[in-house]
């Protein structure tokens, strides 16, 4: 291996660092999402138990919350799928950088497109996360009567 070739490999490694940092961020977001999903699944199991035990208005409240939980599970599932696809696109980006340099192929267009796709998928996944957190926040609003806002404390 000649020194010029070693320099090219070192430069390629430097170029690959940015996509690899994005891959680390994707992994961290996936960790957050899987933790949220676990909590939501636990809540859904609790609600499923209450579903058979309740009637009337209490039953309606359980059903409404089950619908929120179902929507949240769906959104997190979509976000996780997009993050996995984004991670795969980052892998193709890094691979195309190295293959292009090692085989002296012109893969800049492929590298650019796959990196763009990875970032676009990451952004859409973050929108799904935003939607899920907004549903979670809206479903956890406290009833105004419990706040007793008319009282001075």
PDB file of C-alpha atoms in Angstrom:
ATOM      1  CA  UNK A   1       0.000   0.000   0.000  1.00  0.00           C
ATOM      2  CA  UNK A   2       1.576   3.268  -1.078  1.00  0.00           C
ATOM      3  CA  UNK A   3       1.437   6.443   1.022  1.00  0.00           C
ATOM      4  CA  UNK A   4      -0.826   8.223  -1.470  1.00  0.00           C
ATOM      5  CA  UNK A   5      -3.370   5.412  -1.212  1.00  0.00           C
ATOM      6  CA  UNK A   6      -3.183   5.533   2.592  1.00  0.00           C
ATOM      7  CA  UNK A   7      -3.878   9.278   2.471  1.00  0.00           C
ATOM      8  CA  UNK A   8      -6.948   8.695   0.310  1.00  0.00           C
ATOM      9  CA  UNK A   9      -8.249   6.100   2.779  1.00  0.00           C
ATOM     10  CA  UNK A  10      -7.646   8.479   5.681  1.00  0.00           C
ATOM     11  CA  UNK A  11      -9.500  11.225   3.833  1.00  0.00           C
ATOM     12  CA  UNK A  12     -12.379   8.834   3.094  1.00  0.00           C
ATOM     13  CA  UNK A  13     -12.584   7.914   6.770  1.00  0.00           C
ATOM     14  CA  UNK A  14     -12.800  11.611   7.607  1.00  0.00           C
ATOM     15  CA  UNK A  15     -15.597  12.046   5.040  1.00  0.00           C
ATOM     16  CA  UNK A  16     -17.440   9.066   6.535  1.00  0.00           C
ATOM     17  CA  UNK A  17     -17.444  10.545  10.044  1.00  0.00           C
ATOM     18  CA  UNK A  18     -20.388  12.886   9.461  1.00  0.00           C
ATOM     19  CA  UNK A  19     -22.725  10.106   8.268  1.00  0.00           C
ATOM     20  CA  UNK A  20     -21.545   7.896  11.122  1.00  0.00           C
ATOM     21  CA  UNK A  21     -22.444  10.607  13.638  1.00  0.00           C
ATOM     22  CA  UNK A  22     -25.898  10.752  12.041  1.00  0.00           C
ATOM     23  CA  UNK A  23     -26.083   6.975  12.487  1.00  0.00           C
ATOM     24  CA  UNK A  24     -25.297   7.376  16.190  1.00  0.00           C
ATOM     25  CA  UNK A  25     -28.051   9.981  16.492  1.00  0.00           C
ATOM     26  CA  UNK A  26     -30.473   7.637  14.750  1.00  0.00           C
ATOM     27  CA  UNK A  27     -29.578   4.899  17.225  1.00  0.00           C
ATOM     28  CA  UNK A  28     -30.188   7.238  20.162  1.00  0.00           C
ATOM     29  CA  UNK A  29     -33.572   8.294  18.806  1.00  0.00           C
ATOM     30  CA  UNK A  30     -34.494   4.643  18.260  1.00  0.00           C
ATOM     31  CA  UNK A  31     -33.596   3.953  21.888  1.00  0.00           C
ATOM     32  CA  UNK A  32     -35.903   6.756  23.008  1.00  0.00           C
ATOM     33  CA  UNK A  33     -38.704   5.472  20.801  1.00  0.00           C
ATOM     34  CA  UNK A  34     -38.411   1.876  21.964  1.00  0.00           C
ATOM     35  CA  UNK A  35     -38.518   3.047  25.584  1.00  0.00           C
ATOM     36  CA  UNK A  36     -41.654   5.084  24.841  1.00  0.00           C
ATOM     37  CA  UNK A  37     -43.156   2.124  23.002  1.00  0.00           C
ATOM     38  CA  UNK A  38     -42.540  -0.155  25.977  1.00  0.00           C
ATOM     39  CA  UNK A  39     -44.331   2.253  28.290  1.00  0.00           C
ATOM     40  CA  UNK A  40     -47.226   2.605  25.883  1.00  0.00           C
ATOM     41  CA  UNK A  41     -47.559  -1.168  25.548  1.00  0.00           C
ATOM     42  CA  UNK A  42     -47.618  -1.485  29.343  1.00  0.00           C
ATOM     43  CA  UNK A  43     -50.353   1.156  29.488  1.00  0.00           C
ATOM     44  CA  UNK A  44     -52.332  -0.631  26.771  1.00  0.00           C
ATOM     45  CA  UNK A  45     -52.240  -3.864  28.769  1.00  0.00           C
ATOM     46  CA  UNK A  46     -53.580  -2.059  31.822  1.00  0.00           C
ATOM     47  CA  UNK A  47     -56.331  -0.483  29.742  1.00  0.00           C
ATOM     48  CA  UNK A  48     -57.227  -3.820  28.160  1.00  0.00           C
ATOM     49  CA  UNK A  49     -57.783  -5.201  31.656  1.00  0.00           C
ATOM     50  CA  UNK A  50     -59.983  -2.235  32.563  1.00  0.00           C
ATOM     51  CA  UNK A  51     -61.937  -2.568  29.315  1.00  0.00           C
ATOM     52  CA  UNK A  52     -63.762  -5.687  30.490  1.00  0.00           C
ATOM     53  CA  UNK A  53     -64.261  -4.359  34.023  1.00  0.00           C
ATOM     54  CA  UNK A  54     -65.865  -0.998  33.246  1.00  0.00           C
ATOM     55  CA  UNK A  55     -69.268   0.175  32.093  1.00  0.00           C
ATOM     56  CA  UNK A  56     -70.936   3.442  31.183  1.00  0.00           C
ATOM     57  CA  UNK A  57     -68.870   6.629  31.260  1.00  0.00           C
ATOM     58  CA  UNK A  58     -65.847   4.877  32.787  1.00  0.00           C
ATOM     59  CA  UNK A  59     -65.862   2.407  29.895  1.00  0.00           C
ATOM     60  CA  UNK A  60     -66.038   5.266  27.388  1.00  0.00           C
ATOM     61  CA  UNK A  61     -62.989   6.876  28.991  1.00  0.00           C
ATOM     62  CA  UNK A  62     -61.066   3.586  28.719  1.00  0.00           C
ATOM     63  CA  UNK A  63     -62.032   3.213  25.049  1.00  0.00           C
ATOM     64  CA  UNK A  64     -60.963   6.778  24.267  1.00  0.00           C
ATOM     65  CA  UNK A  65     -57.610   6.232  25.922  1.00  0.00           C
ATOM     66  CA  UNK A  66     -57.192   2.899  24.106  1.00  0.00           C
ATOM     67  CA  UNK A  67     -57.700   4.762  20.828  1.00  0.00           C
ATOM     68  CA  UNK A  68     -55.000   7.254  21.794  1.00  0.00           C
ATOM     69  CA  UNK A  69     -52.665   4.416  22.743  1.00  0.00           C
ATOM     70  CA  UNK A  70     -53.343   2.624  19.459  1.00  0.00           C
ATOM     71  CA  UNK A  71     -52.541   5.785  17.490  1.00  0.00           C
ATOM     72  CA  UNK A  72     -49.357   6.357  19.485  1.00  0.00           C
ATOM     73  CA  UNK A  73     -48.197   2.768  18.888  1.00  0.00           C
ATOM     74  CA  UNK A  74     -48.836   3.228  15.172  1.00  0.00           C
ATOM     75  CA  UNK A  75     -46.863   6.489  15.020  1.00  0.00           C
ATOM     76  CA  UNK A  76     -43.902   5.078  16.925  1.00  0.00           C
ATOM     77  CA  UNK A  77     -43.905   1.989  14.726  1.00  0.00           C
ATOM     78  CA  UNK A  78     -43.768   4.189  11.631  1.00  0.00           C
ATOM     79  CA  UNK A  79     -41.017   6.331  13.120  1.00  0.00           C
ATOM     80  CA  UNK A  80     -38.947   3.253  13.967  1.00  0.00           C
ATOM     81  CA  UNK A  81     -39.372   1.905  10.447  1.00  0.00           C
ATOM     82  CA  UNK A  82     -38.224   5.203   8.959  1.00  0.00           C
ATOM     83  CA  UNK A  83     -35.244   5.350  11.308  1.00  0.00           C
ATOM     84  CA  UNK A  84     -34.170   1.833  10.318  1.00  0.00           C
ATOM     85  CA  UNK A  85     -34.437   2.790   6.640  1.00  0.00           C
ATOM     86  CA  UNK A  86     -32.497   5.968   7.368  1.00  0.00           C
ATOM     87  CA  UNK A  87     -29.773   3.938   9.081  1.00  0.00           C
ATOM     88  CA  UNK A  88     -29.579   1.618   6.093  1.00  0.00           C
ATOM     89  CA  UNK A  89     -29.276   4.613   3.778  1.00  0.00           C
ATOM     90  CA  UNK A  90     -26.428   5.929   5.933  1.00  0.00           C
ATOM     91  CA  UNK A  91     -24.763   2.527   5.617  1.00  0.00           C
ATOM     92  CA  UNK A  92     -25.046   2.715   1.836  1.00  0.00           C
ATOM     93  CA  UNK A  93     -23.657   6.265   1.969  1.00  0.00           C
ATOM     94  CA  UNK A  94     -20.583   5.182   3.921  1.00  0.00           C
ATOM     95  CA  UNK A  95     -20.178   2.084   1.756  1.00  0.00           C
ATOM     96  CA  UNK A  96     -20.358   4.099  -1.442  1.00  0.00           C
ATOM     97  CA  UNK A  97     -17.688   6.463  -0.116  1.00  0.00           C
ATOM     98  CA  UNK A  98     -15.281   3.589   0.472  1.00  0.00           C
ATOM     99  CA  UNK A  99     -16.142   1.573  -2.633  1.00  0.00           C
ATOM    100  CA  UNK A 100     -15.828   4.685  -4.773  1.00  0.00           C
ATOM    101  CA  UNK A 101     -12.352   5.411  -3.429  1.00  0.00           C
ATOM    102  CA  UNK A 102     -11.097   1.827  -3.344  1.00  0.00           C
ATOM    103  CA  UNK A 103     -12.347   0.915  -6.826  1.00  0.00           C
ATOM    104  CA  UNK A 104     -11.774   4.371  -8.324  1.00  0.00           C
ATOM    105  CA  UNK A 105     -15.445   4.641  -9.244  1.00  0.00           C
ATOM    106  CA  UNK A 106     -17.413   7.849  -9.512  1.00  0.00           C
ATOM    107  CA  UNK A 107     -20.132   7.327  -6.880  1.00  0.00           C
ATOM    108  CA  UNK A 108     -20.631  10.913  -5.734  1.00  0.00           C
ATOM    109  CA  UNK A 109     -24.201  11.022  -7.028  1.00  0.00           C
ATOM    110  CA  UNK A 110     -25.095   7.795  -5.226  1.00  0.00           C
ATOM    111  CA  UNK A 111     -23.426   9.041  -2.053  1.00  0.00           C
ATOM    112  CA  UNK A 112     -25.263  12.360  -2.203  1.00  0.00           C
ATOM    113  CA  UNK A 113     -28.630  10.807  -2.942  1.00  0.00           C
ATOM    114  CA  UNK A 114     -28.374   8.189  -0.197  1.00  0.00           C
ATOM    115  CA  UNK A 115     -27.284  10.786   2.352  1.00  0.00           C
ATOM    116  CA  UNK A 116     -30.171  13.055   1.342  1.00  0.00           C
ATOM    117  CA  UNK A 117     -32.614  10.134   1.592  1.00  0.00           C
ATOM    118  CA  UNK A 118     -31.251   9.245   5.040  1.00  0.00           C
ATOM    119  CA  UNK A 119     -31.715  12.788   6.319  1.00  0.00           C
ATOM    120  CA  UNK A 120     -35.187  13.045   4.767  1.00  0.00           C
ATOM    121  CA  UNK A 121     -36.255   9.769   6.406  1.00  0.00           C
ATOM    122  CA  UNK A 122     -34.820  10.965   9.718  1.00  0.00           C
ATOM    123  CA  UNK A 123     -36.799  14.209   9.464  1.00  0.00           C
ATOM    124  CA  UNK A 124     -40.072  12.401   8.712  1.00  0.00           C
ATOM    125  CA  UNK A 125     -39.410  10.043  11.650  1.00  0.00           C
ATOM    126  CA  UNK A 126     -38.943  13.084  13.882  1.00  0.00           C
ATOM    127  CA  UNK A 127     -42.291  14.448  12.672  1.00  0.00           C
ATOM    128  CA  UNK A 128     -43.898  11.142  13.701  1.00  0.00           C
ATOM    129  CA  UNK A 129     -42.210  11.467  17.102  1.00  0.00           C
ATOM    130  CA  UNK A 130     -43.574  15.002  17.393  1.00  0.00           C
ATOM    131  CA  UNK A 131     -47.087  13.800  16.544  1.00  0.00           C
ATOM    132  CA  UNK A 132     -46.835  10.973  19.075  1.00  0.00           C
ATOM    133  CA  UNK A 133     -45.690  13.299  21.850  1.00  0.00           C
ATOM    134  CA  UNK A 134     -48.486  15.751  21.045  1.00  0.00           C
ATOM    135  CA  UNK A 135     -51.052  12.949  21.299  1.00  0.00           C
ATOM    136  CA  UNK A 136     -49.493  11.860  24.583  1.00  0.00           C
ATOM    137  CA  UNK A 137     -49.601  15.407  25.934  1.00  0.00           C
ATOM    138  CA  UNK A 138     -53.175  16.011  24.818  1.00  0.00           C
ATOM    139  CA  UNK A 139     -54.403  12.743  26.308  1.00  0.00           C
ATOM    140  CA  UNK A 140     -52.782  13.562  29.647  1.00  0.00           C
ATOM    141  CA  UNK A 141     -54.507  16.903  30.129  1.00  0.00           C
ATOM    142  CA  UNK A 142     -55.948  17.237  33.597  1.00  0.00           C
ATOM    143  CA  UNK A 143     -59.680  17.906  33.824  1.00  0.00           C
ATOM    144  CA  UNK A 144     -60.258  21.567  34.652  1.00  0.00           C
ATOM    145  CA  UNK A 145     -62.570  20.733  37.551  1.00  0.00           C
ATOM    146  CA  UNK A 146     -59.720  18.939  39.323  1.00  0.00           C
ATOM    147  CA  UNK A 147     -57.565  22.047  39.135  1.00  0.00           C
ATOM    148  CA  UNK A 148     -60.144  24.047  41.106  1.00  0.00           C
ATOM    149  CA  UNK A 149     -59.116  27.219  39.347  1.00  0.00           C
ATOM    150  CA  UNK A 150     -61.886  29.230  41.013  1.00  0.00           C
ATOM    151  CA  UNK A 151     -60.202  28.758  44.413  1.00  0.00           C
ATOM    152  CA  UNK A 152     -57.450  31.038  45.640  1.00  0.00           C
ATOM    153  CA  UNK A 153     -54.761  28.973  47.254  1.00  0.00           C
TER     154      UNK A 153
END
